[in-house]
């Protein structure tokens, strides 16, 4: 190689414009992979918008698509044979949803609000991971994080009071949102959905929210938002649970 010619190796790879403009890239698995691997991932990805109530993955189906949330909120839920549904968790912006294996999904993934994702064909991922092991490593790290979150969620549901559960959920919404301090935080779940997620009754959830409002810990401008008035008191009520 002519020593006066620039090196066109790894340093020559630039980040795709769509990825550079992504507001959640650094918080998602994409933030942990180099530009060359990111470009390869970008080539098989596309944007998809889910309407509220629209499913990305159906329970019992082998997922054809996986995705990273840009904005919005999705629920992970499973249905029993008698039709009853249990909400298992939520996915927020920057979260990865779907599995790369060929097993039928044990839960469904459904949009709770209008949700935008960057989606990828599941079948293309194994070859991509083989060519770019950094992507596989990033997926593994996300899986470890999700397992840790699941364990903490089990602790929350099994060992905390109703008040701690509700306060913890409010803190989670506030932490994953983009609102400045003192601004209303979106509450995308209905009282019934909050109750299902937390293993409580709707009456209990409503009572705990009303008590927090009465004690000036939060304000409730309407049914779909809240304002944190005393962050320290909310943290105390949540007993610092995630």
Coordinates of N, CA and C in Angstrom, one line a residue:
X1 N 0.8 -1.2 0.0 CA 0.0 0.0 0.0 C 0.9 1.2 0.0
X2 N 0.5 2.2 -0.8 CA 1.2 3.5 -0.8 C 1.1 4.2 0.5
X3 N 2.2 4.5 1.2 CA 2.1 5.1 2.5 C 1.4 6.4 2.5
X4 N 1.3 7.0 1.3 CA 0.6 8.3 1.2 C -0.9 8.2 1.1
X5 N -1.4 6.9 0.8 CA -2.8 6.7 0.6 C -3.4 6.5 2.0
X6 N -4.7 7.0 2.2 CA -5.4 6.8 3.5 C -5.7 5.3 3.7
X7 N -5.7 4.9 4.9 CA -6.2 3.5 5.3 C -7.7 3.4 5.2
X8 N -8.2 2.5 4.4 CA -9.6 2.4 4.2 C -10.1 1.2 4.9
X9 N -9.5 0.9 6.1 CA -10.0 -0.2 6.9 C -11.2 0.2 7.8
X10 N -11.2 -0.3 9.0 CA -12.4 -0.2 9.9 C -12.7 1.3 10.1
X11 N -11.6 2.1 10.2 CA -11.9 3.6 10.5 C -12.7 4.3 9.4
X12 N -12.7 3.7 8.2 CA -13.4 4.3 7.1 C -14.9 4.1 7.1
X13 N -15.4 3.2 8.0 CA -16.8 3.0 8.1 C -17.4 4.1 8.9
X14 N -18.5 4.6 8.3 CA -19.2 5.7 9.0 C -20.6 5.2 9.4
X15 N -21.1 5.9 10.5 CA -22.4 5.5 11.0 C -23.5 5.8 10.0
X16 N -24.5 4.9 9.8 CA -25.6 5.3 9.0 C -26.4 6.5 9.5
X17 N -26.8 7.3 8.6 CA -27.5 8.6 9.0 C -28.7 8.3 9.9
X18 N -29.5 7.3 9.6 CA -30.6 7.0 10.4 C -30.3 6.6 11.8
X19 N -29.1 5.9 11.9 CA -28.7 5.5 13.3 C -28.1 6.7 14.0
X20 N -27.4 7.6 13.3 CA -26.8 8.8 14.0 C -27.9 9.7 14.5
X21 N -29.1 9.7 13.8 CA -30.2 10.6 14.2 C -31.1 9.9 15.3
X22 N -30.9 8.7 15.6 CA -31.7 7.9 16.5 C -31.5 8.4 18.0
X23 N -32.6 8.8 18.6 CA -32.5 9.4 19.9 C -32.3 8.3 21.0
X24 N -32.5 7.0 20.7 CA -32.3 6.0 21.8 C -31.1 5.1 21.5
X25 N -30.3 5.4 20.5 CA -29.3 4.5 20.0 C -28.3 4.1 21.1
X26 N -27.8 5.1 21.9 CA -26.8 4.8 22.9 C -27.4 4.0 24.0
X27 N -28.7 4.1 24.3 CA -29.3 3.4 25.4 C -29.7 2.0 24.9
X28 N -29.7 1.7 23.6 CA -30.2 0.4 23.1 C -29.0 -0.4 22.8
X29 N -29.2 -1.7 22.3 CA -28.1 -2.6 22.0 C -27.2 -2.0 20.9
X30 N -27.7 -1.1 20.1 CA -26.9 -0.5 19.0 C -25.8 0.4 19.5
X31 N -26.0 0.9 20.7 CA -24.9 1.7 21.3 C -23.6 1.0 21.6
X32 N -23.7 -0.4 21.7 CA -22.6 -1.2 22.0 C -21.9 -1.9 20.9
X33 N -22.2 -1.5 19.7 CA -21.6 -2.2 18.5 C -20.9 -1.2 17.6
X34 N -19.8 -1.5 17.0 CA -19.0 -0.6 16.1 C -19.8 -0.2 14.9
X35 N -19.3 0.8 14.2 CA -20.0 1.4 13.0 C -20.2 0.4 11.9
X36 N -19.2 -0.5 11.7 CA -19.3 -1.5 10.6 C -20.5 -2.5 10.9
X37 N -20.6 -3.0 12.1 CA -21.6 -3.9 12.4 C -23.0 -3.1 12.4
X38 N -23.0 -1.9 12.9 CA -24.2 -1.1 12.9 C -24.7 -0.9 11.5
X39 N -23.8 -0.7 10.5 CA -24.2 -0.5 9.1 C -24.9 -1.8 8.6
X40 N -24.3 -2.9 8.9 CA -24.8 -4.2 8.5 C -26.2 -4.4 9.1
X41 N -26.4 -4.1 10.3 CA -27.7 -4.2 11.0 C -28.7 -3.3 10.4
X42 N -28.3 -2.1 10.0 CA -29.1 -1.1 9.4 C -29.7 -1.5 8.1
X43 N -28.8 -2.2 7.3 CA -29.2 -2.7 6.0 C -30.4 -3.6 6.0
X44 N -30.6 -4.4 7.1 CA -31.7 -5.3 7.1 C -32.9 -4.7 8.0
X45 N -32.7 -3.6 8.5 CA -33.8 -3.0 9.3 C -34.7 -2.0 8.6
X46 N -35.8 -1.8 9.1 CA -36.8 -0.8 8.6 C -37.7 -0.3 9.7
X47 N -38.2 0.9 9.5 CA -39.1 1.4 10.5 C -40.5 0.8 10.4
X48 N -41.1 0.6 11.5 CA -42.5 0.2 11.5 C -43.2 0.9 12.7
X49 N -44.4 1.4 12.4 CA -45.3 2.0 13.4 C -46.5 1.1 13.7
X50 N -46.6 0.9 15.0 CA -47.8 0.1 15.4 C -48.8 1.0 16.0
X51 N -50.1 0.8 15.6 CA -51.2 1.5 16.2 C -51.5 0.9 17.6
X52 N -52.1 1.7 18.4 CA -52.5 1.2 19.7 C -53.3 -0.1 19.6
X53 N -52.9 -1.1 20.3 CA -53.7 -2.4 20.2 C -53.1 -3.3 19.1
X54 N -52.2 -2.9 18.3 CA -51.7 -3.7 17.2 C -50.6 -4.6 17.8
X55 N -50.5 -5.8 17.3 CA -49.5 -6.8 17.8 C -48.3 -6.9 16.9
X56 N -47.1 -6.9 17.5 CA -45.9 -7.2 16.8 C -45.7 -8.7 16.8
X57 N -45.9 -9.4 17.9 CA -45.7 -10.8 18.0 C -46.9 -11.4 18.7
X58 N -47.5 -12.5 18.2 CA -48.6 -13.2 18.8 C -48.1 -14.3 19.6
X59 N -48.7 -14.5 20.8 CA -48.4 -15.7 21.6 C -48.6 -17.0 20.8
X60 N -47.6 -17.9 20.9 CA -47.7 -19.1 20.2 C -47.2 -19.1 18.8
X61 N -46.9 -18.0 18.3 CA -46.3 -17.9 17.0 C -44.7 -17.8 17.1
X62 N -44.1 -18.3 16.1 CA -42.6 -18.0 16.0 C -42.5 -16.6 15.4
X63 N -41.8 -15.8 16.2 CA -41.7 -14.4 15.8 C -40.9 -14.2 14.4
X64 N -41.5 -13.6 13.5 CA -40.9 -13.3 12.2 C -40.1 -12.0 12.3
X65 N -40.4 -11.1 13.2 CA -39.7 -9.9 13.3 C -39.3 -9.6 14.8
X66 N -38.2 -9.0 15.0 CA -37.8 -8.5 16.3 C -37.6 -7.0 16.1
X67 N -37.5 -6.3 17.2 CA -37.3 -4.8 17.1 C -36.8 -4.1 18.3
X68 N -36.4 -2.9 18.0 CA -36.0 -1.9 19.0 C -36.9 -0.8 19.1
X69 N -37.5 -0.4 20.2 CA -38.4 0.7 20.3 C -37.7 2.0 20.2
X70 N -38.3 2.9 19.3 CA -37.9 4.3 19.2 C -38.7 5.1 20.2
X71 N -40.0 5.0 20.1 CA -40.9 5.7 21.0 C -42.1 4.9 21.2
X72 N -42.8 5.2 22.3 CA -44.1 4.4 22.5 C -43.9 3.4 23.7
X73 N -44.8 2.5 23.8 CA -44.8 1.5 24.9 C -45.5 0.3 24.4
X74 N -45.0 -0.9 24.7 CA -45.6 -2.1 24.4 C -45.7 -3.0 25.6
X75 N -46.7 -3.8 25.6 CA -46.9 -4.8 26.8 C -46.5 -6.2 26.3
X76 N -46.0 -6.9 27.2 CA -45.7 -8.4 27.1 C -46.8 -9.1 27.9
X77 N -47.6 -9.9 27.3 CA -48.7 -10.5 28.0 C -48.9 -11.9 27.5
X78 N -49.5 -12.8 28.4 CA -49.8 -14.1 28.0 C -51.3 -14.4 28.4
X79 N -51.9 -15.2 27.6 CA -53.3 -15.6 27.8 C -53.4 -17.0 28.2
X80 N -54.4 -17.2 29.2 CA -54.7 -18.6 29.6 C -55.7 -19.2 28.7
X81 N -55.9 -20.5 28.8 CA -56.8 -21.2 27.9 C -58.3 -20.7 28.1
X82 N -58.6 -20.2 29.2 CA -60.0 -19.7 29.4 C -60.2 -18.2 28.9
X83 N -59.1 -17.7 28.3 CA -59.2 -16.3 27.8 C -58.7 -15.2 28.7
X84 N -58.4 -15.5 29.9 CA -57.9 -14.5 30.8 C -56.4 -14.2 30.4
X85 N -56.1 -12.9 30.5 CA -54.8 -12.4 30.1 C -54.0 -11.9 31.3
X86 N -52.7 -12.2 31.3 CA -51.9 -11.6 32.4 C -50.8 -10.8 31.7
X87 N -50.7 -9.5 32.2 CA -49.6 -8.7 31.7 C -48.3 -9.1 32.4
X88 N -47.3 -9.4 31.6 CA -46.0 -9.9 32.2 C -45.0 -8.8 32.4
X89 N -45.1 -7.7 31.6 CA -44.1 -6.6 31.7 C -44.3 -5.6 30.6
X90 N -43.5 -4.6 30.6 CA -43.6 -3.5 29.6 C -42.2 -3.4 28.9
X91 N -42.2 -2.9 27.7 CA -41.0 -2.5 27.0 C -41.1 -1.0 26.6
X92 N -40.0 -0.3 26.9 CA -39.9 1.1 26.7 C -39.0 1.4 25.6
X93 N -38.9 2.7 25.2 CA -37.9 3.1 24.2 C -36.5 2.6 24.5
X94 N -35.8 2.1 23.5 CA -34.5 1.6 23.6 C -34.5 0.1 23.9
X95 N -35.6 -0.5 24.4 CA -35.7 -1.9 24.7 C -35.8 -2.7 23.4
X96 N -35.3 -3.9 23.5 CA -35.3 -4.9 22.4 C -36.5 -5.9 22.7
X97 N -37.3 -6.1 21.7 CA -38.4 -7.1 21.9 C -38.3 -8.2 20.9
X98 N -38.7 -9.4 21.3 CA -38.7 -10.5 20.4 C -37.4 -11.4 20.7
X99 N -37.5 -12.7 20.3 CA -36.4 -13.6 20.5 C -35.9 -14.0 19.2
X100 N -34.6 -14.4 19.1 CA -34.0 -14.8 17.8 C -34.1 -16.3 17.6
X101 N -34.6 -17.1 18.6 CA -34.8 -18.5 18.4 C -36.0 -18.8 17.5
X102 N -36.1 -20.1 17.2 CA -37.3 -20.5 16.3 C -38.4 -21.1 17.1
X103 N -38.3 -21.0 18.5 CA -39.4 -21.6 19.3 C -40.6 -20.6 19.3
X104 N -41.8 -21.2 19.4 CA -43.0 -20.3 19.5 C -42.9 -19.4 20.7
X105 N -43.3 -18.2 20.6 CA -43.3 -17.2 21.7 C -44.3 -17.6 22.8
X106 N -43.8 -17.5 24.0 CA -44.7 -17.8 25.1 C -45.5 -16.6 25.6
X107 N -45.3 -15.5 24.9 CA -46.1 -14.3 25.2 C -46.3 -13.5 23.9
X108 N -47.3 -12.6 24.0 CA -47.5 -11.6 22.9 C -46.9 -10.3 23.2
X109 N -46.6 -9.5 22.1 CA -46.1 -8.2 22.2 C -47.1 -7.2 21.5
X110 N -47.7 -6.4 22.3 CA -48.8 -5.5 21.7 C -48.6 -4.1 22.1
X111 N -48.8 -3.1 21.2 CA -48.6 -1.7 21.5 C -49.7 -1.2 22.4
X112 N -49.3 -0.5 23.4 CA -50.2 0.2 24.3 C -50.5 1.6 23.9
X113 N -49.5 2.2 23.1 CA -49.7 3.5 22.5 C -49.2 3.4 21.1
X114 N -49.4 4.5 20.3 CA -48.7 4.4 19.0 C -47.2 4.3 19.2
X115 N -46.6 3.3 18.6 CA -45.3 2.9 18.9 C -44.5 2.8 17.6
X116 N -43.3 3.4 17.6 CA -42.4 3.3 16.4 C -41.2 2.4 16.8
X117 N -40.9 1.4 15.9 CA -39.8 0.5 16.1 C -38.9 0.5 14.9
X118 N -37.7 0.1 15.2 CA -36.8 -0.4 14.1 C -36.8 -1.9 14.1
X119 N -37.4 -2.5 13.1 CA -37.6 -3.9 13.1 C -36.6 -4.6 12.1
X120 N -36.3 -5.9 12.5 CA -35.4 -6.7 11.7 C -36.0 -8.1 11.5
X121 N -35.8 -8.7 10.3 CA -36.3 -10.1 10.2 C -35.5 -11.0 11.0
X122 N -36.2 -11.8 11.8 CA -35.5 -12.7 12.8 C -34.6 -13.7 12.1
X123 N -35.1 -14.2 10.9 CA -34.3 -15.2 10.2 C -33.0 -14.7 9.7
X124 N -32.8 -13.4 9.6 CA -31.5 -12.9 9.0 C -30.5 -12.6 10.1
X125 N -30.9 -12.7 11.4 CA -30.0 -12.4 12.5 C -28.9 -13.4 12.7
X126 N -29.1 -14.7 12.6 CA -28.0 -15.7 12.8 C -26.8 -15.4 11.9
X127 N -27.1 -15.2 10.6 CA -26.0 -15.0 9.7 C -25.3 -13.7 10.0
X128 N -26.1 -12.7 10.4 CA -25.5 -11.4 10.7 C -24.6 -11.5 11.9
X129 N -25.1 -12.2 12.9 CA -24.3 -12.4 14.2 C -23.0 -13.2 13.9
X130 N -23.1 -14.1 13.0 CA -21.8 -14.9 12.6 C -20.8 -14.0 11.9
X131 N -21.3 -13.1 11.1 CA -20.4 -12.1 10.4 C -19.9 -11.0 11.3
X132 N -20.8 -10.7 12.3 CA -20.4 -9.6 13.2 C -20.7 -10.0 14.6
X133 N -19.7 -10.7 15.3 CA -20.0 -11.2 16.6 C -20.3 -10.2 17.6
X134 N -20.0 -8.9 17.3 CA -20.3 -7.8 18.3 C -21.8 -7.7 18.5
X135 N -22.6 -8.0 17.4 CA -24.0 -7.9 17.5 C -24.5 -9.0 18.5
X136 N -24.0 -10.2 18.4 CA -24.4 -11.3 19.2 C -24.0 -11.0 20.7
X137 N -22.8 -10.4 20.9 CA -22.4 -10.0 22.3 C -23.4 -9.0 22.8
X138 N -23.8 -8.0 22.0 CA -24.7 -7.0 22.5 C -26.1 -7.6 22.8
X139 N -26.5 -8.5 22.0 CA -27.8 -9.2 22.3 C -27.7 -10.0 23.6
X140 N -26.6 -10.6 23.8 CA -26.4 -11.4 25.1 C -26.4 -10.5 26.3
X141 N -25.8 -9.3 26.2 CA -25.8 -8.4 27.3 C -27.2 -7.9 27.6
X142 N -27.9 -7.6 26.5 CA -29.3 -7.2 26.7 C -30.1 -8.3 27.4
X143 N -29.9 -9.6 27.0 CA -30.6 -10.7 27.6 C -30.2 -10.8 29.1
X144 N -29.0 -10.6 29.5 CA -28.6 -10.6 30.9 C -29.3 -9.4 31.7
X145 N -29.4 -8.3 31.0 CA -30.1 -7.1 31.7 C -31.5 -7.5 31.9
X146 N -32.2 -8.1 30.9 CA -33.6 -8.4 31.0 C -33.8 -9.4 32.1
X147 N -32.9 -10.4 32.2 CA -33.0 -11.4 33.2 C -32.9 -10.8 34.6
X148 N -32.0 -9.8 34.7 CA -31.8 -9.1 36.0 C -33.1 -8.3 36.3
X149 N -33.6 -7.7 35.3 CA -34.9 -6.9 35.6 C -36.0 -7.8 36.0
X150 N -36.1 -9.0 35.3 CA -37.1 -9.9 35.7 C -37.0 -10.4 37.1
X151 N -35.8 -10.7 37.6 CA -35.6 -11.1 39.0 C -36.0 -10.0 39.9
X152 N -35.7 -8.7 39.6 CA -36.1 -7.6 40.5 C -37.6 -7.4 40.4
X153 N -38.2 -7.7 39.3 CA -39.7 -7.6 39.2 C -40.3 -8.6 40.0
X154 N -39.8 -9.9 40.0 CA -40.3 -10.9 40.9 C -40.2 -10.5 42.3
X155 N -39.1 -9.9 42.7 CA -39.0 -9.4 44.1 C -40.0 -8.4 44.4
X156 N -40.2 -7.5 43.5 CA -41.2 -6.4 43.7 C -42.6 -7.0 43.9
X157 N -43.0 -8.0 43.1 CA -44.4 -8.5 43.2 C -44.5 -9.5 44.4
X158 N -43.4 -10.1 44.8 CA -43.5 -11.1 45.8 C -43.3 -10.6 47.2
X159 N -42.5 -9.5 47.4 CA -42.1 -9.1 48.7 C -42.4 -7.6 49.0
X160 N -43.2 -7.0 48.3 CA -43.4 -5.6 48.5 C -44.9 -5.3 48.7
X161 N -45.2 -4.2 49.4 CA -46.6 -3.9 49.6 C -47.3 -3.3 48.4
X162 N -48.6 -3.1 48.4 CA -49.3 -2.5 47.3 C -48.8 -1.1 47.1
X163 N -48.5 -0.3 48.2 CA -48.1 1.0 48.0 C -46.7 1.1 47.4
X164 N -45.8 0.2 47.7 CA -44.5 0.1 47.1 C -44.6 -0.2 45.7
X165 N -45.5 -1.1 45.3 CA -45.6 -1.5 43.9 C -46.0 -0.3 43.0
X166 N -47.1 0.4 43.5 CA -47.6 1.5 42.7 C -46.5 2.6 42.6
X167 N -45.9 2.9 43.7 CA -44.8 4.0 43.7 C -43.7 3.6 42.8
X168 N -43.3 2.3 42.8 CA -42.2 1.8 41.9 C -42.6 2.0 40.5
X169 N -43.8 1.6 40.1 CA -44.2 1.8 38.7 C -44.2 3.2 38.3
X170 N -44.7 4.1 39.1 CA -44.6 5.6 38.8 C -43.2 6.0 38.6
X171 N -42.3 5.6 39.4 CA -40.9 6.0 39.3 C -40.3 5.4 38.0
X172 N -40.8 4.2 37.6 CA -40.3 3.6 36.4 C -40.7 4.4 35.2
X173 N -42.0 4.9 35.2 CA -42.5 5.7 34.1 C -41.7 7.0 34.0
X174 N -41.5 7.6 35.2 CA -40.8 8.9 35.2 C -39.3 8.7 34.7
X175 N -38.7 7.6 35.1 CA -37.3 7.4 34.7 C -37.1 7.1 33.2
X176 N -38.1 6.4 32.6 CA -38.0 6.1 31.2 C -38.6 7.1 30.3
X177 N -39.2 8.2 30.9 CA -39.7 9.2 30.1 C -38.7 10.3 29.7
X178 N -39.1 11.3 29.0 CA -38.2 12.4 28.6 C -38.7 13.7 29.1
X179 N -39.6 13.7 30.1 CA -40.1 15.0 30.6 C -39.2 15.6 31.6
X180 N -39.1 17.0 31.6 CA -38.2 17.7 32.6 C -38.9 17.6 33.9
X181 N -38.1 17.8 35.0 CA -38.7 17.8 36.4 C -39.8 18.7 36.5
X182 N -40.9 18.3 37.2 CA -42.1 19.1 37.4 C -43.1 19.1 36.3
X183 N -42.7 18.5 35.2 CA -43.7 18.4 34.0 C -44.5 17.1 34.2
X184 N -45.7 17.1 33.6 CA -46.5 15.9 33.6 C -45.9 14.7 32.9
X185 N -45.9 13.6 33.6 CA -45.4 12.3 33.0 C -46.5 11.5 32.5
X186 N -46.4 11.0 31.3 CA -47.4 10.2 30.7 C -47.7 8.9 31.4
X187 N -48.9 8.6 31.7 CA -49.3 7.4 32.3 C -50.1 6.6 31.3
X188 N -49.4 5.7 30.5 CA -50.0 5.1 29.4 C -50.9 3.9 29.7
X189 N -50.9 3.5 31.0 CA -51.7 2.4 31.4 C -53.0 2.9 32.1
X190 N -54.1 2.2 31.8 CA -55.3 2.4 32.6 C -55.1 1.9 34.0
X191 N -56.0 2.3 34.9 CA -56.0 1.7 36.3 C -56.1 0.2 36.3
X192 N -56.9 -0.3 35.4 CA -57.1 -1.8 35.3 C -55.8 -2.4 34.8
X193 N -55.1 -1.8 33.9 CA -53.9 -2.4 33.4 C -52.8 -2.3 34.4
X194 N -52.7 -1.2 35.2 CA -51.8 -1.1 36.3 C -52.0 -2.2 37.3
X195 N -53.3 -2.5 37.6 CA -53.6 -3.5 38.6 C -53.2 -4.9 38.1
X196 N -53.4 -5.2 36.8 CA -53.0 -6.5 36.2 C -51.5 -6.6 36.3
X197 N -50.8 -5.6 35.9 CA -49.3 -5.7 35.9 C -48.8 -5.9 37.3
X198 N -49.4 -5.2 38.3 CA -48.8 -5.2 39.7 C -49.4 -6.3 40.5
X199 N -50.4 -7.1 40.0 CA -51.0 -8.1 40.8 C -51.9 -7.6 41.9
X200 N -52.6 -6.5 41.6 CA -53.5 -5.8 42.6 C -54.8 -5.7 42.0
X201 N -55.8 -5.2 42.8 CA -57.1 -4.9 42.3 C -57.1 -3.4 41.8
X202 N -58.1 -3.1 41.0 CA -58.2 -1.8 40.5 C -58.5 -0.8 41.6
X203 N -59.3 -1.3 42.6 CA -59.7 -0.5 43.7 C -58.4 -0.1 44.6
X204 N -57.5 -1.1 44.7 CA -56.3 -0.8 45.5 C -55.4 0.2 44.8
X205 N -55.2 0.0 43.5 CA -54.4 1.0 42.7 C -55.0 2.4 42.9
X206 N -56.3 2.5 42.7 CA -56.9 3.8 42.8 C -56.8 4.4 44.2
X207 N -56.9 3.6 45.2 CA -56.7 4.1 46.6 C -55.3 4.6 46.8
X208 N -54.3 3.9 46.3 CA -52.9 4.3 46.6 C -52.6 5.5 45.8
X209 N -53.1 5.7 44.6 CA -52.8 6.9 43.9 C -53.5 8.1 44.5
X210 N -54.7 7.9 45.0 CA -55.4 9.0 45.7 C -54.7 9.4 47.0
X211 N -54.2 8.4 47.7 CA -53.4 8.7 48.9 C -52.1 9.5 48.6
X212 N -51.4 9.1 47.6 CA -50.2 9.9 47.2 C -50.6 11.3 46.8
X213 N -51.7 11.4 46.1 CA -52.2 12.8 45.8 C -52.5 13.6 47.0
X214 N -53.2 13.0 47.9 CA -53.6 13.7 49.2 C -52.4 14.1 50.0
X215 N -51.4 13.3 50.0 CA -50.2 13.6 50.7 C -49.2 14.4 50.0
X216 N -49.6 14.9 48.8 CA -48.8 15.9 48.0 C -47.5 15.2 47.5
X217 N -47.5 13.9 47.3 CA -46.4 13.3 46.7 C -46.4 13.4 45.2
X218 N -47.6 13.2 44.7 CA -47.9 13.4 43.2 C -49.1 14.3 43.0
X219 N -49.3 14.8 41.8 CA -50.5 15.4 41.4 C -51.0 14.6 40.2
X220 N -52.4 14.6 40.1 CA -53.0 13.8 39.0 C -53.9 14.7 38.2
X221 N -53.3 15.4 37.2 CA -54.0 16.3 36.4 C -55.2 15.7 35.6
X222 N -55.0 14.4 35.2 CA -56.0 13.7 34.5 C -55.7 12.2 34.7
X223 N -56.5 11.3 34.1 CA -56.3 9.9 34.2 C -55.1 9.3 33.5
X224 N -54.5 10.1 32.6 CA -53.4 9.5 31.8 C -52.1 10.3 32.0
X225 N -52.0 11.0 33.2 CA -50.7 11.6 33.5 C -50.6 11.8 35.0
X226 N -49.4 12.1 35.4 CA -49.1 12.4 36.8 C -47.9 13.4 36.9
X227 N -47.8 14.1 38.0 CA -46.7 15.0 38.2 C -46.1 14.6 39.5
X228 N -44.8 14.5 39.6 CA -44.1 14.2 40.8 C -43.8 15.5 41.6
X229 N -44.5 15.6 42.7 CA -44.3 16.8 43.5 C -43.2 16.7 44.6
X230 N -43.0 15.5 45.0 CA -41.9 15.2 46.0 C -41.2 13.9 45.7
X231 N -40.1 14.0 44.9 CA -39.4 12.9 44.4 C -38.8 12.0 45.6
X232 N -38.3 12.7 46.6 CA -37.8 11.9 47.7 C -38.8 11.1 48.4
X233 N -40.0 11.7 48.6 CA -41.1 10.9 49.3 C -41.6 9.8 48.4
X234 N -41.6 10.0 47.1 CA -42.0 8.9 46.2 C -41.0 7.7 46.3
X235 N -39.7 8.1 46.3 CA -38.6 7.1 46.4 C -38.8 6.3 47.7
X236 N -39.1 7.0 48.8 CA -39.3 6.4 50.1 C -40.5 5.4 50.1
X237 N -41.6 5.8 49.4 CA -42.7 5.0 49.3 C -42.4 3.7 48.5
X238 N -41.5 3.9 47.5 CA -41.2 2.7 46.6 C -40.1 1.9 47.3
X239 N -39.6 2.3 48.5 CA -38.5 1.6 49.2 C -37.3 1.3 48.3
X240 N -37.1 2.3 47.3 CA -36.0 2.2 46.4 C -36.0 0.9 45.5
X241 N -37.2 0.4 45.3 CA -37.3 -0.8 44.4 C -37.3 -0.3 43.0
X242 N -36.8 -1.1 42.0 CA -36.7 -0.7 40.6 C -38.1 -0.6 40.0

